[in-house]
Amino acid sequence: ENFEEFVRQRKKLFLAIKEIDAVIFGLQEIQNDNDVTTQNLVNDLNEFLEQPGKYSFISTGEKVDNDAITNAIIYQPAFVKPQGDFEWFHYVNPDKKARPSLFQKFARTASENNETITFVVNHFKSKGSACDEDPTEEEPNPELLVNRTEGEGNCGFTRLKHAQQ
């Protein structure tokens, strides 16, 4: 809501990244602005860690759909290197309920073999608002019924269908 809160939240994020020290991180809720926010985050993170170049990011170089937020991947180039181009996966059935997933293959930087891993960042539909696809008391489906009392919330069927794609 204000600059002081932004600085406070960013410091919390940087401290968590420093503590976890993962080679690859998937980020959600990143401003969808042609990589500007992701580039700034990585620059500021490296400065905070006092390690220039420790983290880099997968540049998508594009605004994804018309959404205000998107996914991103940051990684440590000392340990892994991207292999090939990134890919976006757009979900169907049900359509337009999740943000596209971001895929990137990586290989170990110091590895002599060609083994790769595929890293994926998903951002499925939230459980806050209802989805037309969810079963109801009027039209129950025991295999798909959502137990909202155990934290499943709305759109459980939608998230399940997206995970199965």
PDB file of C-alpha atoms in Angstrom:
ATOM      1  CA  GLU A   1       0.000   0.000   0.000  1.00  0.00           C
ATOM      2  CA  ASN A   2       3.005   2.287   0.464  1.00  0.00           C
ATOM      3  CA  PHE A   3       6.733   2.312  -0.164  1.00  0.00           C
ATOM      4  CA  GLU A   4       7.662   1.412   3.428  1.00  0.00           C
ATOM      5  CA  GLU A   5       5.479  -1.697   3.261  1.00  0.00           C
ATOM      6  CA  PHE A   6       6.977  -2.608  -0.109  1.00  0.00           C
ATOM      7  CA  VAL A   7      10.500  -2.383   1.356  1.00  0.00           C
ATOM      8  CA  ARG A   8       9.479  -4.425   4.424  1.00  0.00           C
ATOM      9  CA  GLN A   9       7.895  -7.186   2.325  1.00  0.00           C
ATOM     10  CA  ARG A  10      10.795  -7.297  -0.128  1.00  0.00           C
ATOM     11  CA  LYS A  11      13.286  -7.691   2.728  1.00  0.00           C
ATOM     12  CA  LYS A  12      11.234 -10.606   4.077  1.00  0.00           C
ATOM     13  CA  LEU A  13      11.309 -12.219   0.635  1.00  0.00           C
ATOM     14  CA  PHE A  14      15.061 -11.715   0.274  1.00  0.00           C
ATOM     15  CA  LEU A  15      15.737 -13.156   3.746  1.00  0.00           C
ATOM     16  CA  ALA A  16      13.633 -16.227   2.903  1.00  0.00           C
ATOM     17  CA  ILE A  17      15.458 -16.743  -0.406  1.00  0.00           C
ATOM     18  CA  LYS A  18      18.810 -16.354   1.375  1.00  0.00           C
ATOM     19  CA  GLU A  19      17.819 -18.889   4.052  1.00  0.00           C
ATOM     20  CA  ILE A  20      16.473 -21.473   1.597  1.00  0.00           C
ATOM     21  CA  ASP A  21      19.319 -20.897  -0.892  1.00  0.00           C
ATOM     22  CA  ALA A  22      17.643 -23.007  -3.595  1.00  0.00           C
ATOM     23  CA  VAL A  23      19.277 -23.304  -6.973  1.00  0.00           C
ATOM     24  CA  ILE A  24      15.950 -22.604  -8.718  1.00  0.00           C
ATOM     25  CA  PHE A  25      12.909 -20.714  -7.416  1.00  0.00           C
ATOM     26  CA  GLY A  26       9.468 -20.465  -8.955  1.00  0.00           C
ATOM     27  CA  LEU A  27       7.733 -17.165  -8.278  1.00  0.00           C
ATOM     28  CA  GLN A  28       4.041 -16.356  -8.451  1.00  0.00           C
ATOM     29  CA  GLU A  29       2.153 -13.090  -8.356  1.00  0.00           C
ATOM     30  CA  ILE A  30       4.911 -11.258 -10.260  1.00  0.00           C
ATOM     31  CA  GLN A  31       3.814  -8.106 -12.063  1.00  0.00           C
ATOM     32  CA  ASN A  32       3.166  -8.940 -15.718  1.00  0.00           C
ATOM     33  CA  ASP A  33       5.285  -6.176 -17.264  1.00  0.00           C
ATOM     34  CA  ASN A  34       7.664  -7.676 -19.839  1.00  0.00           C
ATOM     35  CA  ASP A  35      10.230  -8.794 -17.225  1.00  0.00           C
ATOM     36  CA  VAL A  36      10.771  -5.339 -15.686  1.00  0.00           C
ATOM     37  CA  THR A  37       9.706  -6.420 -12.178  1.00  0.00           C
ATOM     38  CA  THR A  38      11.581  -9.729 -12.341  1.00  0.00           C
ATOM     39  CA  GLN A  39      14.762  -7.999 -13.523  1.00  0.00           C
ATOM     40  CA  ASN A  40      14.494  -5.429 -10.718  1.00  0.00           C
ATOM     41  CA  LEU A  41      13.861  -8.156  -8.160  1.00  0.00           C
ATOM     42  CA  VAL A  42      16.933 -10.140  -9.267  1.00  0.00           C
ATOM     43  CA  ASN A  43      19.138  -7.033  -9.368  1.00  0.00           C
ATOM     44  CA  ASP A  44      18.025  -5.981  -5.875  1.00  0.00           C
ATOM     45  CA  LEU A  45      18.305  -9.553  -4.542  1.00  0.00           C
ATOM     46  CA  ASN A  46      21.899  -9.894  -5.759  1.00  0.00           C
ATOM     47  CA  GLU A  47      22.719  -6.501  -4.233  1.00  0.00           C
ATOM     48  CA  PHE A  48      21.059  -7.508  -0.930  1.00  0.00           C
ATOM     49  CA  LEU A  49      23.073 -10.752  -0.886  1.00  0.00           C
ATOM     50  CA  GLU A  50      26.229  -8.788  -1.823  1.00  0.00           C
ATOM     51  CA  GLN A  51      26.832 -11.380  -4.545  1.00  0.00           C
ATOM     52  CA  PRO A  52      26.599  -9.873  -8.033  1.00  0.00           C
ATOM     53  CA  GLY A  53      25.298 -12.437 -10.507  1.00  0.00           C
ATOM     54  CA  LYS A  54      24.296 -15.020  -7.894  1.00  0.00           C
ATOM     55  CA  TYR A  55      20.778 -15.152  -9.344  1.00  0.00           C
ATOM     56  CA  SER A  56      19.542 -14.717 -12.873  1.00  0.00           C
ATOM     57  CA  PHE A  57      16.077 -15.197 -14.332  1.00  0.00           C
ATOM     58  CA  ILE A  58      14.321 -16.698 -17.312  1.00  0.00           C
ATOM     59  CA  SER A  59      13.430 -13.779 -19.525  1.00  0.00           C
ATOM     60  CA  THR A  60      10.092 -14.337 -21.191  1.00  0.00           C
ATOM     61  CA  GLY A  61      10.363 -10.935 -22.823  1.00  0.00           C
ATOM     62  CA  GLU A  62       6.650 -10.681 -23.201  1.00  0.00           C
ATOM     63  CA  LYS A  63       3.492  -9.804 -21.369  1.00  0.00           C
ATOM     64  CA  VAL A  64       1.506 -12.980 -20.862  1.00  0.00           C
ATOM     65  CA  ASP A  65      -2.185 -12.672 -21.676  1.00  0.00           C
ATOM     66  CA  ASN A  66      -3.868  -9.577 -20.274  1.00  0.00           C
ATOM     67  CA  ASP A  67      -3.493 -10.466 -16.614  1.00  0.00           C
ATOM     68  CA  ALA A  68      -1.825  -8.090 -14.161  1.00  0.00           C
ATOM     69  CA  ILE A  69       0.332 -10.873 -12.660  1.00  0.00           C
ATOM     70  CA  THR A  70       2.293 -13.858 -13.940  1.00  0.00           C
ATOM     71  CA  ASN A  71       4.865 -16.504 -12.952  1.00  0.00           C
ATOM     72  CA  ALA A  72       8.643 -16.241 -13.089  1.00  0.00           C
ATOM     73  CA  ILE A  73      11.738 -18.401 -12.558  1.00  0.00           C
ATOM     74  CA  ILE A  74      14.977 -17.279 -10.937  1.00  0.00           C
ATOM     75  CA  TYR A  75      18.045 -19.504 -10.724  1.00  0.00           C
ATOM     76  CA  GLN A  76      21.712 -19.641  -9.759  1.00  0.00           C
ATOM     77  CA  PRO A  77      23.793 -19.785 -12.962  1.00  0.00           C
ATOM     78  CA  ALA A  78      26.765 -21.136 -11.003  1.00  0.00           C
ATOM     79  CA  PHE A  79      24.800 -24.391 -10.620  1.00  0.00           C
ATOM     80  CA  VAL A  80      22.379 -24.653 -13.550  1.00  0.00           C
ATOM     81  CA  LYS A  81      21.994 -23.328 -17.074  1.00  0.00           C
ATOM     82  CA  PRO A  82      18.790 -23.078 -19.108  1.00  0.00           C
ATOM     83  CA  GLN A  83      18.440 -25.581 -21.937  1.00  0.00           C
ATOM     84  CA  GLY A  84      16.373 -24.421 -24.885  1.00  0.00           C
ATOM     85  CA  ASP A  85      13.551 -21.931 -24.754  1.00  0.00           C
ATOM     86  CA  PHE A  86      10.975 -21.542 -22.018  1.00  0.00           C
ATOM     87  CA  GLU A  87       7.376 -22.537 -22.703  1.00  0.00           C
ATOM     88  CA  TRP A  88       3.987 -21.339 -21.484  1.00  0.00           C
ATOM     89  CA  PHE A  89       1.241 -23.892 -20.955  1.00  0.00           C
ATOM     90  CA  HIS A  90      -2.280 -22.513 -21.241  1.00  0.00           C
ATOM     91  CA  TYR A  91      -4.927 -24.603 -19.501  1.00  0.00           C
ATOM     92  CA  VAL A  92      -8.140 -25.764 -21.113  1.00  0.00           C
ATOM     93  CA  ASN A  93     -11.215 -27.517 -19.756  1.00  0.00           C
ATOM     94  CA  PRO A  94     -12.067 -25.487 -17.743  1.00  0.00           C
ATOM     95  CA  ASP A  95     -10.690 -22.578 -19.695  1.00  0.00           C
ATOM     96  CA  LYS A  96      -9.389 -19.247 -18.342  1.00  0.00           C
ATOM     97  CA  LYS A  97      -9.346 -20.352 -14.699  1.00  0.00           C
ATOM     98  CA  ALA A  98      -5.581 -20.512 -14.106  1.00  0.00           C
ATOM     99  CA  ARG A  99      -2.620 -18.449 -15.126  1.00  0.00           C
ATOM    100  CA  PRO A 100      -0.363 -20.132 -17.686  1.00  0.00           C
ATOM    101  CA  SER A 101       2.341 -22.378 -16.253  1.00  0.00           C
ATOM    102  CA  LEU A 102       5.948 -21.524 -17.063  1.00  0.00           C
ATOM    103  CA  PHE A 103       8.260 -24.404 -18.088  1.00  0.00           C
ATOM    104  CA  GLN A 104      12.045 -24.316 -18.437  1.00  0.00           C
ATOM    105  CA  LYS A 105      14.575 -27.129 -18.837  1.00  0.00           C
ATOM    106  CA  PHE A 106      17.864 -26.840 -16.943  1.00  0.00           C
ATOM    107  CA  ALA A 107      21.150 -28.757 -16.894  1.00  0.00           C
ATOM    108  CA  ARG A 108      23.789 -28.659 -14.207  1.00  0.00           C
ATOM    109  CA  THR A 109      26.474 -26.145 -15.055  1.00  0.00           C
ATOM    110  CA  ALA A 110      29.385 -28.424 -14.118  1.00  0.00           C
ATOM    111  CA  SER A 111      27.863 -31.642 -15.466  1.00  0.00           C
ATOM    112  CA  GLU A 112      29.490 -33.535 -18.317  1.00  0.00           C
ATOM    113  CA  ASN A 113      26.340 -35.443 -19.214  1.00  0.00           C
ATOM    114  CA  ASN A 114      23.289 -34.007 -20.913  1.00  0.00           C
ATOM    115  CA  GLU A 115      20.763 -34.797 -18.191  1.00  0.00           C
ATOM    116  CA  THR A 116      18.162 -32.093 -17.743  1.00  0.00           C
ATOM    117  CA  ILE A 117      15.336 -31.338 -15.373  1.00  0.00           C
ATOM    118  CA  THR A 118      12.150 -29.542 -16.295  1.00  0.00           C
ATOM    119  CA  PHE A 119      11.138 -26.889 -13.795  1.00  0.00           C
ATOM    120  CA  VAL A 120       7.503 -25.775 -13.808  1.00  0.00           C
ATOM    121  CA  VAL A 121       5.783 -22.896 -12.032  1.00  0.00           C
ATOM    122  CA  ASN A 122       2.026 -23.390 -11.681  1.00  0.00           C
ATOM    123  CA  HIS A 123      -0.491 -20.861 -10.431  1.00  0.00           C
ATOM    124  CA  PHE A 124      -3.839 -22.598 -10.286  1.00  0.00           C
ATOM    125  CA  LYS A 125      -7.199 -20.971  -9.625  1.00  0.00           C
ATOM    126  CA  SER A 126      -7.550 -19.637  -6.099  1.00  0.00           C
ATOM    127  CA  LYS A 127     -10.075 -21.082  -3.682  1.00  0.00           C
ATOM    128  CA  GLY A 128     -11.648 -17.734  -2.873  1.00  0.00           C
ATOM    129  CA  SER A 129     -14.269 -17.386  -5.583  1.00  0.00           C
ATOM    130  CA  ALA A 130     -16.666 -20.034  -6.862  1.00  0.00           C
ATOM    131  CA  CYS A 131     -16.232 -21.918 -10.137  1.00  0.00           C
ATOM    132  CA  ASP A 132     -19.091 -23.091 -12.312  1.00  0.00           C
ATOM    133  CA  GLU A 133     -17.413 -26.493 -12.719  1.00  0.00           C
ATOM    134  CA  ASP A 134     -17.530 -27.400  -9.028  1.00  0.00           C
ATOM    135  CA  PRO A 135     -20.205 -29.883  -7.956  1.00  0.00           C
ATOM    136  CA  THR A 136     -23.042 -28.550  -5.828  1.00  0.00           C
ATOM    137  CA  GLU A 137     -25.405 -30.031  -3.270  1.00  0.00           C
ATOM    138  CA  GLU A 138     -28.082 -30.009  -5.986  1.00  0.00           C
ATOM    139  CA  GLU A 139     -25.778 -31.865  -8.421  1.00  0.00           C
ATOM    140  CA  PRO A 140     -23.377 -33.877  -6.249  1.00  0.00           C
ATOM    141  CA  ASN A 141     -20.632 -36.047  -7.647  1.00  0.00           C
ATOM    142  CA  PRO A 142     -19.015 -38.069  -4.827  1.00  0.00           C
ATOM    143  CA  GLU A 143     -15.714 -38.368  -6.717  1.00  0.00           C
ATOM    144  CA  LEU A 144     -15.475 -34.603  -7.183  1.00  0.00           C
ATOM    145  CA  LEU A 145     -17.140 -33.234  -4.073  1.00  0.00           C
ATOM    146  CA  VAL A 146     -15.122 -30.543  -2.416  1.00  0.00           C
ATOM    147  CA  ASN A 147     -14.817 -30.662   1.357  1.00  0.00           C
ATOM    148  CA  ARG A 148     -14.770 -26.975   2.171  1.00  0.00           C
ATOM    149  CA  THR A 149     -14.583 -27.692   5.917  1.00  0.00           C
ATOM    150  CA  GLU A 150     -11.042 -29.051   5.495  1.00  0.00           C
ATOM    151  CA  GLY A 151      -9.619 -26.038   3.706  1.00  0.00           C
ATOM    152  CA  GLU A 152     -10.243 -27.094   0.112  1.00  0.00           C
ATOM    153  CA  GLY A 153     -12.356 -24.026  -0.569  1.00  0.00           C
ATOM    154  CA  ASN A 154     -13.890 -23.277  -3.938  1.00  0.00           C
ATOM    155  CA  CYS A 155     -12.674 -24.503  -7.319  1.00  0.00           C
ATOM    156  CA  GLY A 156     -11.153 -27.782  -6.106  1.00  0.00           C
ATOM    157  CA  PHE A 157     -12.436 -29.567  -9.207  1.00  0.00           C
ATOM    158  CA  THR A 158     -10.973 -26.876 -11.430  1.00  0.00           C
ATOM    159  CA  ARG A 159      -7.541 -27.136  -9.781  1.00  0.00           C
ATOM    160  CA  LEU A 160      -7.690 -30.939 -10.012  1.00  0.00           C
ATOM    161  CA  LYS A 161      -8.489 -30.819 -13.737  1.00  0.00           C
ATOM    162  CA  HIS A 162      -5.644 -28.375 -14.356  1.00  0.00           C
ATOM    163  CA  ALA A 163      -3.171 -30.531 -12.394  1.00  0.00           C
ATOM    164  CA  GLN A 164      -4.172 -33.529 -14.504  1.00  0.00           C
ATOM    165  CA  GLN A 165      -3.381 -31.675 -17.732  1.00  0.00           C
TER     166      GLN A 165
END
